[in-house]
Amino acid sequence: MAIAAIPAAVSAEEMRTLGAARREYGERSQFERSARLFPPASSTPMTGASRSPLQDQFGIITPSALHFERHHSGVPTIDPATHELAIHGLVERPQRFTMSLLKRLPSVSRIHFIECGGNAGREHRGNSGATVQQSHGLVSCSEWTGVRLSTLLREVGLKPAARWVLAEGADASRHARSIPLAKALEDVLVAYGQNGEALRPEQGYPLRLLVPGWEGNVSVKWLHRLHVIDQPMMTRDEAASYTDLMPDGKARAFSFEMESNSVITSPSGGQQVEGRGWLEISGLAWSGRGRIEQVDVSTDGGRTWRQAELQAPVLSKAFTRFRLPWRWDGQEAVLVSRSRDETGYVQPTREAIVAARGMKEGPDGFNHYNGMKPWKITREGMVTHV
Amino acid sequence: MFRGRTFLLFLVATVAAADPAPQSSIDGAIRYGLGEPLTTDQIAALNISVLPNGEGLPEGKGSAREGATVYATHCAACHGDEGEGRGDFVALVGGQGTLSSTQPVLTVGSYWPTATTAFDYIRRAMPYTTPGVLTADEVYAVTAWILEKNQIIAPGTVLDRRTLPKVRMPNKDGFLPDPRPDVAR
């Protein structure tokens, strides 16, 4: 047997050279390129969003560095040593909590998605996103750690008239939203941790509200004030923005829950299937109303469906990874997924949503869209939007 | 040294500090008592919420006459000389009667249900790059300018904590509660 038969990779340079030094804070490999996507700068400084590269995500946790972001007046730099949370209004004992006091209270860690109310809104309009990052990148999922809002409200003591909690951020827009008390007491967190470390600045460092399953705008970041009130405050983002305009000119307000959704992330728009044969269809499903119960996948544009496997554990109001092995025969195919959540609700088609809600955009485009997203595979293996 | 109520508070604080067991609240769950008291002055300094009934509105007043100056100085560069919008910056004026048409124009004037929302939003977030520079009088005045341009208030109307909550917005009854799930399979 000749020495020359040893494959090139085995004699590679790195095996004969000392590796790199240690690093105090790890970074991904220099070969990894996955990145958030944002549109070219507009004339508005600092406002905007960046979309998460869902096509690159494995499993259900979005890396903190790739979590989507949305803010109205930039990302503030807040020193946790001086940051405080004030709670006042219809409470017995108005109080303020430093970060270190908050961390002494009983904590919980929970895995939840956050989805912008406007995620995939352009799909409603008919501008079908070419990649899943473009179409659905305003949703991400993390493990969040913090104090239950109910714990804090018990500390301050609610007065009988209390019905809503206004949450306000310490950013330049003083972003503010009102949350009904029932939800505040049910499962809302005041979070300081994200995926095992402190929140990222884009995600609200050092403190944010985490309102599971509801449009992302209510999960107020850079949280510094909670005001207990007897009615919603009618901030801009609840009185006008995030409302859904109907064909008759009336608009729906306070549409909080993000309904059952799913999208195939692989293969997805912009990718190339390298040759016929077996491949894994994989994607993400989520519902603001609870657990995902079933995901079906079609490879013929919705004529026939097969049930995908759900990765355990399936968590409430969290990303659920689904997978289905599939043999591509080299013919044109249209891949699409549909989810059903524990309430029995089934993700609709775009046509059904348009039939029910029409085509009128609200002040910030279409919100609360959860239509099925088909991807076409051409004979050449190119994956495109439909 | 301690008089009446102050002493009582001192006593309660001392007893609480000496007691290692957390207090129980009415529902039997533990209260930890870790928060620092928030004083009325501290609340006043932090609280910028304005409710639809006017609660939270500050002292002060203004009309569109002073508002025109505030608007020209602090707002027109982005939102246009007449509030018509400019490039990426939204219009603040116009659109009434268009909501049920095929080309709805959504502005403070045509769409927003409550006038307090305009005051609240301008005070918290505008001017976009320098929020917080306006005095209460200036916020009342520029709010009056926007509402007068939209022909929602009569010329010369002075807005203050009493009159602003009474302004009737044209689209006040234009909103419905969330009816979802609404999409048939």
PDB file of C-alpha atoms in Angstrom, chain A residues 18 26 46 68 80 95 168 176 193 231 240 326 352 380:
ATOM      1  CA  LEU A  18      -0.150  24.445  17.336  1.00  0.00           C
ATOM      2  CA  GLY A  26     -15.714  32.683  22.873  1.00  0.00           C
ATOM      3  CA  MET A  46     -31.277  54.349  14.404  1.00  0.00           C
ATOM      4  CA  PHE A  68     -33.996  39.453  15.579  1.00  0.00           C
ATOM      5  CA  PRO A  80     -26.875  47.798  35.311  1.00  0.00           C
ATOM      6  CA  GLN A  95     -41.311  50.386  45.150  1.00  0.00           C
ATOM      7  CA  GLU A 168     -42.123  51.463  29.816  1.00  0.00           C
ATOM      8  CA  ALA A 176     -44.675  51.878  26.333  1.00  0.00           C
ATOM      9  CA  GLY A 193     -31.100  36.407  31.353  1.00  0.00           C
ATOM     10  CA  GLN A 231     -57.591  51.044  31.839  1.00  0.00           C
ATOM     11  CA  ALA A 240     -52.831  53.226  16.314  1.00  0.00           C
ATOM     12  CA  TRP A 326     -38.046  13.068   1.836  1.00  0.00           C
ATOM     13  CA  ALA A 352     -58.028  32.307   3.629  1.00  0.00           C
ATOM     14  CA  GLU A 380     -32.312  22.230 -11.266  1.00  0.00           C
TER      15      GLU A 380
END
